[in-house]
mmCIF file of C-alpha atoms in Angstrom:
data_model
loop_
_atom_site.group_PDB
_atom_site.id
_atom_site.type_symbol
_atom_site.label_atom_id
_atom_site.label_comp_id
_atom_site.label_asym_id
_atom_site.label_seq_id
_atom_site.Cartn_x
_atom_site.Cartn_y
_atom_site.Cartn_z
ATOM 1 C CA UNK A 16 170.651 -144.145 68.079
ATOM 2 C CA UNK A 17 170.114 -143.314 71.731
ATOM 3 C CA UNK A 18 166.645 -143.948 73.177
ATOM 4 C CA UNK A 19 166.130 -140.250 73.886
ATOM 5 C CA UNK A 20 166.472 -139.498 70.178
ATOM 6 C CA UNK A 21 163.333 -141.456 69.324
ATOM 7 C CA UNK A 22 160.681 -139.428 67.552
ATOM 8 C CA UNK A 23 157.694 -138.379 69.649
ATOM 9 C CA UNK A 24 154.171 -138.848 68.255
ATOM 10 C CA UNK A 25 153.810 -135.325 66.847
ATOM 11 C CA UNK A 26 157.410 -135.306 65.604
ATOM 12 C CA UNK A 27 156.678 -138.558 63.770
ATOM 13 C CA UNK A 28 153.526 -137.087 62.186
ATOM 14 C CA UNK A 29 155.438 -133.980 61.058
ATOM 15 C CA UNK A 30 158.254 -136.037 59.561
ATOM 16 C CA UNK A 31 155.708 -138.097 57.587
ATOM 17 C CA UNK A 32 154.006 -134.893 56.402
ATOM 18 C CA UNK A 33 157.378 -133.532 55.193
ATOM 19 C CA UNK A 34 158.092 -136.771 53.340
ATOM 20 C CA UNK A 35 154.651 -136.671 51.685
ATOM 21 C CA UNK A 36 154.949 -133.006 50.650
ATOM 22 C CA UNK A 37 158.545 -133.281 49.393
ATOM 23 C CA UNK A 38 159.663 -129.856 48.082
ATOM 24 C CA UNK A 39 156.281 -128.193 48.814
ATOM 25 C CA UNK A 40 156.722 -128.472 52.598
ATOM 26 C CA UNK A 41 156.375 -125.166 54.463
ATOM 27 C CA UNK A 42 154.295 -124.091 57.481
ATOM 28 C CA UNK A 43 150.922 -123.799 55.715
ATOM 29 C CA UNK A 44 151.119 -127.023 53.702
ATOM 30 C CA UNK A 45 152.486 -129.041 56.636
ATOM 31 C CA UNK A 46 149.719 -127.789 58.953
ATOM 32 C CA UNK A 47 147.005 -128.460 56.351
ATOM 33 C CA UNK A 48 148.361 -131.927 55.518
ATOM 34 C CA UNK A 49 148.253 -132.902 59.202
ATOM 35 C CA UNK A 50 144.734 -131.508 59.677
ATOM 36 C CA UNK A 51 143.507 -133.256 56.547
ATOM 37 C CA UNK A 52 144.891 -136.662 57.454
ATOM 38 C CA UNK A 53 144.613 -136.735 61.256
ATOM 39 C CA UNK A 54 141.357 -134.681 61.517
ATOM 40 C CA UNK A 55 142.734 -132.670 64.425
ATOM 41 C CA UNK A 56 143.257 -128.911 64.558
ATOM 42 C CA UNK A 57 146.912 -128.009 64.780
ATOM 43 C CA UNK A 58 148.350 -124.551 65.451
ATOM 44 C CA UNK A 59 151.072 -123.146 63.234
ATOM 45 C CA UNK A 60 153.068 -122.432 66.423
ATOM 46 C CA UNK A 61 153.024 -126.101 67.434
ATOM 47 C CA UNK A 62 154.200 -127.062 63.925
ATOM 48 C CA UNK A 63 157.112 -124.597 64.042
ATOM 49 C CA UNK A 64 158.037 -125.521 67.627
ATOM 50 C CA UNK A 65 158.322 -129.175 66.553
ATOM 51 C CA UNK A 66 160.133 -128.352 63.301
ATOM 52 C CA UNK A 67 162.692 -126.283 65.236
ATOM 53 C CA UNK A 68 163.255 -129.204 67.592
ATOM 54 C CA UNK A 69 163.677 -131.602 64.652
ATOM 55 C CA UNK A 70 166.119 -129.201 62.991
ATOM 56 C CA UNK A 71 168.216 -129.098 66.168
ATOM 57 C CA UNK A 72 168.283 -132.909 66.184
ATOM 58 C CA UNK A 73 169.518 -132.834 62.584
ATOM 59 C CA UNK A 74 166.451 -134.612 61.139
ATOM 60 C CA UNK A 75 165.248 -131.616 59.143
ATOM 61 C CA UNK A 76 166.834 -128.729 57.214
ATOM 62 C CA UNK A 77 165.185 -125.441 56.320
ATOM 63 C CA UNK A 78 165.704 -122.676 53.782
ATOM 64 C CA UNK A 79 163.975 -119.361 53.229
ATOM 65 C CA UNK A 80 162.303 -118.258 50.000
ATOM 66 C CA UNK A 81 161.955 -114.712 48.716
ATOM 67 C CA UNK A 82 159.053 -112.642 50.108
ATOM 68 C CA UNK A 83 155.793 -112.953 48.121
ATOM 69 C CA UNK A 84 152.869 -110.493 47.791
ATOM 70 C CA UNK A 85 150.184 -113.073 48.720
ATOM 71 C CA UNK A 86 151.882 -113.353 52.122
ATOM 72 C CA UNK A 87 151.995 -109.604 52.681
ATOM 73 C CA UNK A 88 155.632 -109.406 51.569
ATOM 74 C CA UNK A 89 156.807 -112.118 53.938
ATOM 75 C CA UNK A 90 159.027 -115.084 53.108
ATOM 76 C CA UNK A 91 158.316 -118.815 53.318
ATOM 77 C CA UNK A 92 160.460 -121.277 55.252
ATOM 78 C CA UNK A 93 160.713 -124.583 53.379
ATOM 79 C CA UNK A 94 161.663 -127.786 55.167
ATOM 80 C CA UNK A 95 163.114 -131.084 53.988
ATOM 81 C CA UNK A 96 163.991 -134.315 55.739
ATOM 82 C CA UNK A 97 167.704 -135.186 56.006
ATOM 83 C CA UNK A 98 169.209 -138.672 55.589
ATOM 84 C CA UNK A 99 169.459 -138.857 59.385
ATOM 85 C CA UNK A 100 165.758 -137.989 59.584
ATOM 86 C CA UNK A 101 164.811 -140.734 57.112
ATOM 87 C CA UNK A 102 166.747 -143.235 59.257
ATOM 88 C CA UNK A 103 164.868 -142.059 62.373
ATOM 89 C CA UNK A 104 161.483 -142.398 60.617
ATOM 90 C CA UNK A 105 162.361 -145.870 59.347
ATOM 91 C CA UNK A 106 163.427 -146.909 62.840
ATOM 92 C CA UNK A 107 160.173 -145.767 64.458
ATOM 93 C CA UNK A 108 158.108 -147.292 61.634
ATOM 94 C CA UNK A 109 159.872 -150.638 62.141
ATOM 95 C CA UNK A 110 159.352 -150.432 65.912
ATOM 96 C CA UNK A 111 155.642 -149.660 65.494
ATOM 97 C CA UNK A 112 155.089 -152.385 62.936
ATOM 98 C CA UNK A 113 156.964 -154.875 65.127
ATOM 99 C CA UNK A 114 154.846 -153.915 68.151
ATOM 100 C CA UNK A 115 151.570 -154.218 66.244
ATOM 101 C CA UNK A 116 152.508 -157.470 64.498
ATOM 102 C CA UNK A 117 149.953 -160.204 65.154
ATOM 103 C CA UNK A 118 147.484 -157.795 66.732
ATOM 104 C CA UNK A 119 145.320 -157.937 63.573
ATOM 105 C CA UNK A 120 142.200 -156.317 65.019
ATOM 106 C CA UNK A 121 143.297 -153.754 67.579
ATOM 107 C CA UNK A 122 139.720 -152.415 67.747
ATOM 108 C CA UNK A 123 138.551 -155.659 69.394
ATOM 109 C CA UNK A 124 140.574 -154.787 72.558
ATOM 110 C CA UNK A 125 138.555 -151.662 73.276
ATOM 111 C CA UNK B 3 139.527 -114.761 45.689
ATOM 112 C CA UNK B 4 136.792 -112.153 46.208
ATOM 113 C CA UNK B 5 137.771 -108.476 46.023
ATOM 114 C CA UNK B 6 136.799 -108.013 49.692
ATOM 115 C CA UNK B 7 138.995 -110.935 50.790
ATOM 116 C CA UNK B 8 141.922 -109.640 48.757
ATOM 117 C CA UNK B 9 142.100 -106.396 50.730
ATOM 118 C CA UNK B 10 140.997 -107.563 54.153
ATOM 119 C CA UNK B 11 143.693 -107.571 56.828
ATOM 120 C CA UNK B 12 144.006 -110.029 59.714
ATOM 121 C CA UNK B 13 143.436 -108.663 63.254
ATOM 122 C CA UNK B 14 146.408 -106.403 63.990
ATOM 123 C CA UNK B 15 146.501 -107.104 67.698
ATOM 124 C CA UNK B 16 146.641 -110.872 67.089
ATOM 125 C CA UNK B 17 149.560 -110.400 64.681
ATOM 126 C CA UNK B 18 151.285 -108.174 67.216
ATOM 127 C CA UNK B 19 150.805 -110.866 69.879
ATOM 128 C CA UNK B 20 152.476 -113.528 67.694
ATOM 129 C CA UNK B 21 155.327 -111.171 66.749
ATOM 130 C CA UNK B 22 156.132 -110.670 70.438
ATOM 131 C CA UNK B 23 157.200 -114.305 70.642
ATOM 132 C CA UNK B 24 158.782 -114.960 67.232
ATOM 133 C CA UNK B 25 162.507 -114.826 66.597
ATOM 134 C CA UNK B 26 163.359 -111.268 65.442
ATOM 135 C CA UNK B 27 163.675 -111.002 61.633
ATOM 136 C CA UNK B 28 161.749 -114.293 61.168
ATOM 137 C CA UNK B 29 158.521 -113.397 59.409
ATOM 138 C CA UNK B 30 157.656 -116.894 58.146
ATOM 139 C CA UNK B 31 155.164 -117.735 60.930
ATOM 140 C CA UNK B 32 153.191 -114.504 60.490
ATOM 141 C CA UNK B 33 153.445 -114.987 56.704
ATOM 142 C CA UNK B 34 151.891 -118.469 57.007
ATOM 143 C CA UNK B 35 149.067 -117.125 59.185
ATOM 144 C CA UNK B 36 148.489 -114.272 56.716
ATOM 145 C CA UNK B 37 148.359 -116.628 53.720
ATOM 146 C CA UNK B 38 145.861 -118.975 55.381
ATOM 147 C CA UNK B 39 143.786 -116.035 56.628
ATOM 148 C CA UNK B 40 143.403 -114.683 53.080
ATOM 149 C CA UNK B 41 142.439 -118.119 51.717
ATOM 150 C CA UNK B 42 139.928 -118.697 54.526
ATOM 151 C CA UNK B 43 138.438 -115.216 54.125
ATOM 152 C CA UNK B 44 137.723 -115.865 50.439
ATOM 153 C CA UNK B 45 136.356 -119.395 51.036
ATOM 154 C CA UNK B 46 134.455 -119.100 54.330
ATOM 155 C CA UNK B 47 134.008 -115.372 54.969
ATOM 156 C CA UNK B 48 135.909 -112.685 56.836
ATOM 157 C CA UNK B 49 134.240 -113.322 60.220
ATOM 158 C CA UNK B 50 135.154 -117.014 60.174
ATOM 159 C CA UNK B 51 138.725 -116.180 59.068
ATOM 160 C CA UNK B 52 139.139 -113.627 61.862
ATOM 161 C CA UNK B 53 137.977 -116.103 64.522
ATOM 162 C CA UNK B 54 140.336 -118.746 63.090
ATOM 163 C CA UNK B 55 143.193 -116.226 63.069
ATOM 164 C CA UNK B 56 142.667 -115.259 66.704
ATOM 165 C CA UNK B 57 142.520 -118.928 67.782
ATOM 166 C CA UNK B 58 145.722 -119.692 65.855
ATOM 167 C CA UNK B 59 147.469 -116.567 67.187
ATOM 168 C CA UNK B 60 146.783 -117.420 70.843
ATOM 169 C CA UNK B 61 147.795 -121.085 70.413
ATOM 170 C CA UNK B 62 150.903 -120.060 68.452
ATOM 171 C CA UNK B 63 151.963 -117.534 71.113
ATOM 172 C CA UNK B 64 151.581 -120.264 73.772
ATOM 173 C CA UNK B 65 153.657 -122.724 71.687
ATOM 174 C CA UNK B 66 156.366 -120.135 71.059
ATOM 175 C CA UNK B 67 156.428 -119.269 74.779
ATOM 176 C CA UNK B 68 157.182 -122.935 75.559
ATOM 177 C CA UNK B 69 159.681 -123.119 72.693
ATOM 178 C CA UNK B 70 161.492 -120.053 74.058
ATOM 179 C CA UNK B 71 161.896 -121.753 77.419
ATOM 180 C CA UNK B 72 163.097 -125.028 75.897
ATOM 181 C CA UNK B 73 165.584 -123.250 73.595
ATOM 182 C CA UNK B 74 167.524 -121.649 76.451
ATOM 183 C CA UNK B 75 166.213 -122.817 79.834
ATOM 184 C CA UNK B 76 169.220 -121.839 81.937
ATOM 185 C CA UNK B 77 169.777 -118.306 80.635
ATOM 186 C CA UNK B 78 166.021 -117.626 80.779
ATOM 187 C CA UNK B 79 165.844 -118.954 84.343
ATOM 188 C CA UNK B 80 168.859 -116.791 85.280
ATOM 189 C CA UNK B 81 167.137 -113.682 83.853
ATOM 190 C CA UNK B 82 163.930 -114.518 85.767
ATOM 191 C CA UNK B 83 165.813 -115.159 89.022
ATOM 192 C CA UNK B 84 167.811 -111.938 88.581
ATOM 193 C CA UNK B 85 164.541 -110.084 87.969
ATOM 194 C CA UNK B 86 163.006 -111.626 91.082
ATOM 195 C CA UNK B 87 165.905 -110.433 93.248
ATOM 196 C CA UNK B 88 165.985 -107.011 91.563
ATOM 197 C CA UNK B 89 162.223 -106.616 92.128
ATOM 198 C CA UNK B 90 162.731 -107.390 95.817
ATOM 199 C CA UNK B 91 165.208 -104.516 96.055
ATOM 200 C CA UNK B 92 163.685 -101.968 93.660
ATOM 201 C CA UNK B 93 160.088 -102.403 94.854
ATOM 202 C CA UNK B 94 161.237 -101.561 98.392
ATOM 203 C CA UNK B 95 162.588 -98.154 97.301
ATOM 204 C CA UNK B 96 159.210 -96.319 97.142
ATOM 205 C CA UNK B 97 158.412 -97.610 100.653
ATOM 206 C CA UNK B 98 161.768 -96.366 101.941
ATOM 207 C CA UNK B 99 161.182 -92.972 100.305
ATOM 208 C CA UNK B 100 157.737 -92.799 101.907
ATOM 209 C CA UNK B 101 159.179 -93.690 105.295
ATOM 210 C CA UNK B 102 161.819 -90.928 105.020
ATOM 211 C CA UNK B 103 159.254 -88.362 103.836
ATOM 212 C CA UNK B 104 156.856 -89.315 106.631
ATOM 213 C CA UNK B 105 159.495 -89.000 109.349
ATOM 214 C CA UNK B 106 160.988 -85.759 108.068
ATOM 215 C CA UNK B 107 157.699 -83.880 107.585
ATOM 216 C CA UNK B 108 155.634 -85.483 110.336
ATOM 217 C CA UNK B 109 154.301 -82.164 111.607
ATOM 218 C CA UNK B 110 153.276 -81.082 108.131
ATOM 219 C CA UNK B 111 151.467 -84.386 107.369
ATOM 220 C CA UNK B 112 149.588 -84.269 110.683
ATOM 221 C CA UNK B 113 147.995 -80.982 109.645
ATOM 222 C CA UNK B 114 147.641 -81.934 105.929
ATOM 223 C CA UNK B 115 146.306 -85.471 106.039
ATOM 224 C CA UNK B 116 144.705 -85.210 102.578
ATOM 225 C CA UNK B 117 148.117 -84.457 101.080
ATOM 226 C CA UNK B 118 149.507 -87.505 102.879
ATOM 227 C CA UNK B 119 146.838 -89.683 101.236
ATOM 228 C CA UNK B 120 147.998 -88.377 97.848
ATOM 229 C CA UNK B 121 151.547 -89.288 98.806
ATOM 230 C CA UNK B 122 150.375 -92.851 99.542
ATOM 231 C CA UNK B 123 148.736 -93.042 96.100
ATOM 232 C CA UNK B 124 151.962 -91.711 94.605
ATOM 233 C CA UNK B 125 153.793 -94.588 96.249
ATOM 234 C CA UNK B 126 151.584 -97.084 94.388
ATOM 235 C CA UNK B 127 152.514 -95.366 91.132
ATOM 236 C CA UNK B 128 156.152 -95.515 92.247
ATOM 237 C CA UNK B 129 155.745 -99.287 92.565
ATOM 238 C CA UNK B 130 154.456 -99.500 89.011
ATOM 239 C CA UNK B 131 157.447 -97.524 87.685
ATOM 240 C CA UNK B 132 159.779 -99.763 89.692
ATOM 241 C CA UNK B 133 158.150 -102.829 88.090
ATOM 242 C CA UNK B 134 158.485 -101.261 84.624
ATOM 243 C CA UNK B 135 162.204 -100.856 85.343
ATOM 244 C CA UNK B 136 162.501 -104.483 86.508
ATOM 245 C CA UNK B 137 160.662 -105.739 83.395
ATOM 246 C CA UNK B 138 162.984 -103.721 81.154
ATOM 247 C CA UNK B 139 166.096 -105.073 82.877
ATOM 248 C CA UNK B 140 164.885 -108.684 82.633
ATOM 249 C CA UNK B 141 164.051 -108.189 78.945
ATOM 250 C CA UNK B 142 167.492 -106.685 78.292
ATOM 251 C CA UNK B 143 169.120 -109.705 79.952
ATOM 252 C CA UNK B 144 166.976 -112.243 78.060
ATOM 253 C CA UNK B 145 167.778 -111.133 74.515
ATOM 254 C CA UNK B 146 165.462 -112.763 71.950
ATOM 255 C CA UNK B 147 163.242 -114.187 74.702
ATOM 256 C CA UNK B 148 162.126 -110.904 76.288
ATOM 257 C CA UNK B 149 158.465 -111.902 76.579
ATOM 258 C CA UNK B 150 159.217 -115.431 77.793
ATOM 259 C CA UNK B 151 161.311 -114.121 80.707
ATOM 260 C CA UNK B 152 159.112 -111.165 81.680
ATOM 261 C CA UNK B 153 155.874 -113.160 81.434
ATOM 262 C CA UNK B 154 157.324 -115.944 83.557
ATOM 263 C CA UNK B 155 158.384 -113.435 86.225
ATOM 264 C CA UNK B 156 154.959 -111.756 86.068
ATOM 265 C CA UNK B 157 153.195 -115.120 86.413
ATOM 266 C CA UNK B 158 155.305 -115.921 89.491
ATOM 267 C CA UNK B 159 154.317 -112.601 91.120
ATOM 268 C CA UNK B 160 150.659 -113.080 90.131
ATOM 269 C CA UNK B 161 150.665 -116.544 91.698
ATOM 270 C CA UNK B 162 152.357 -115.241 94.863
ATOM 271 C CA UNK B 163 149.794 -112.418 95.180
ATOM 272 C CA UNK B 164 146.910 -114.804 94.503
ATOM 273 C CA UNK B 165 148.090 -117.325 97.119
ATOM 274 C CA UNK B 166 148.699 -114.498 99.613
ATOM 275 C CA UNK B 167 145.196 -113.095 99.121
ATOM 276 C CA UNK B 168 143.546 -116.528 99.383
ATOM 277 C CA UNK B 169 145.485 -117.187 102.597
ATOM 278 C CA UNK B 170 144.297 -113.825 103.962
ATOM 279 C CA UNK B 171 140.684 -114.593 103.034
ATOM 280 C CA UNK B 172 140.938 -118.039 104.618
ATOM 281 C CA UNK B 173 142.389 -116.528 107.796
ATOM 282 C CA UNK B 174 140.111 -113.480 108.170
ATOM 283 C CA UNK B 175 137.039 -114.631 106.246
ATOM 284 C CA UNK B 176 136.877 -111.253 104.486
ATOM 285 C CA UNK B 177 136.152 -111.844 100.816
ATOM 286 C CA UNK B 178 136.723 -108.108 100.213
ATOM 287 C CA UNK B 179 140.472 -108.757 100.622
ATOM 288 C CA UNK B 180 140.402 -110.258 97.130
ATOM 289 C CA UNK B 181 139.832 -106.779 95.671
ATOM 290 C CA UNK B 182 143.435 -106.013 96.665
ATOM 291 C CA UNK B 183 144.523 -108.484 93.968
ATOM 292 C CA UNK B 184 143.854 -105.867 91.306
ATOM 293 C CA UNK B 185 146.528 -103.637 92.861
ATOM 294 C CA UNK B 186 148.930 -106.527 93.391
ATOM 295 C CA UNK B 187 148.520 -107.585 89.748
ATOM 296 C CA UNK B 188 149.329 -104.082 88.503
ATOM 297 C CA UNK B 189 153.020 -104.666 89.267
ATOM 298 C CA UNK B 190 153.302 -107.924 87.247
ATOM 299 C CA UNK B 191 151.454 -106.219 84.399
ATOM 300 C CA UNK B 192 154.013 -103.391 84.507
ATOM 301 C CA UNK B 193 156.804 -106.001 84.315
ATOM 302 C CA UNK B 194 155.278 -107.380 81.104
ATOM 303 C CA UNK B 195 154.863 -103.857 79.708
ATOM 304 C CA UNK B 196 158.561 -103.231 80.451
ATOM 305 C CA UNK B 197 159.344 -106.389 78.435
ATOM 306 C CA UNK B 198 157.151 -105.222 75.550
ATOM 307 C CA UNK B 199 158.907 -101.822 75.452
ATOM 308 C CA UNK B 200 162.356 -103.433 75.171
ATOM 309 C CA UNK B 201 161.091 -105.994 72.632
ATOM 310 C CA UNK B 202 159.592 -103.248 70.448
ATOM 311 C CA UNK B 203 162.819 -101.289 70.459
ATOM 312 C CA UNK B 204 164.768 -104.381 69.416
ATOM 313 C CA UNK B 205 162.327 -105.699 66.829
ATOM 314 C CA UNK B 206 160.344 -103.233 64.683
ATOM 315 C CA UNK B 207 158.028 -106.123 63.606
ATOM 316 C CA UNK B 208 156.304 -105.946 67.010
ATOM 317 C CA UNK B 209 154.822 -102.529 66.270
ATOM 318 C CA UNK B 210 151.011 -102.899 66.196
ATOM 319 C CA UNK B 211 150.798 -101.183 62.832
ATOM 320 C CA UNK B 212 153.134 -103.691 61.189
ATOM 321 C CA UNK B 213 150.319 -106.220 60.639
#
């Protein structure tokens, strides 16, 4: 994989959220999962902008559901991680764990 | 869900703002905002949900603006550059018309100065119509990214006018020159309005009442 194809921080977080949510991953659940776990407010636009980028890279695939009344007759766009996406996540996870190996207490550096 | 929350609608103008930047026929982003708005309204109250919705709408529009640029940087830049050159030509037309009218009816204007002042005001309106035309042309060229292209062009003109006015104030020391900015910013605003008109004709979702 070329260096430029590495996942950015927010891309990484979104990919992990998609993997956690499995087949329940759409805009609302992804945004809420990130807010719940990272404690930072995220806009739905930022989530979609990143998901579109990931889809172009081939790490994510999307499909549309039928419109539902609780969404004012609008459809949902569900996302899932592709095999290529799983490889990218594994690669960044390995890189991060390798970089933090032996650093036991990172808090002591601050 | 409380009965009030079930029937309450999110702010229409905020929805309209988001729809200006979404891909036509893609209603999933507005659907997500709508779903969360309803849930928040029933849990935390309508006022809280409305404030949340507005915050999300503004941030989402900003994200989609950036996304629009990243999706097609070259064609968007070409539309903006074309609009910049077109504005240079079209915005000069009212001045040329004024110059011709002044020369041809010089005797008349000298005895009807009040009418000449009205003609000058008419020229300012002519500028606004010229900018509307430029905004429409840029939006037609940047299909699917109408607002990205027209807002970028408008921001460029706003920045140019702002820098020009600050330079004038620095040179003359007359703070009152800054009041001219309001007139200079009318043209960029007309460019954006031109973009909105084209966008609305292409995508019915951008109608304010579609919230």
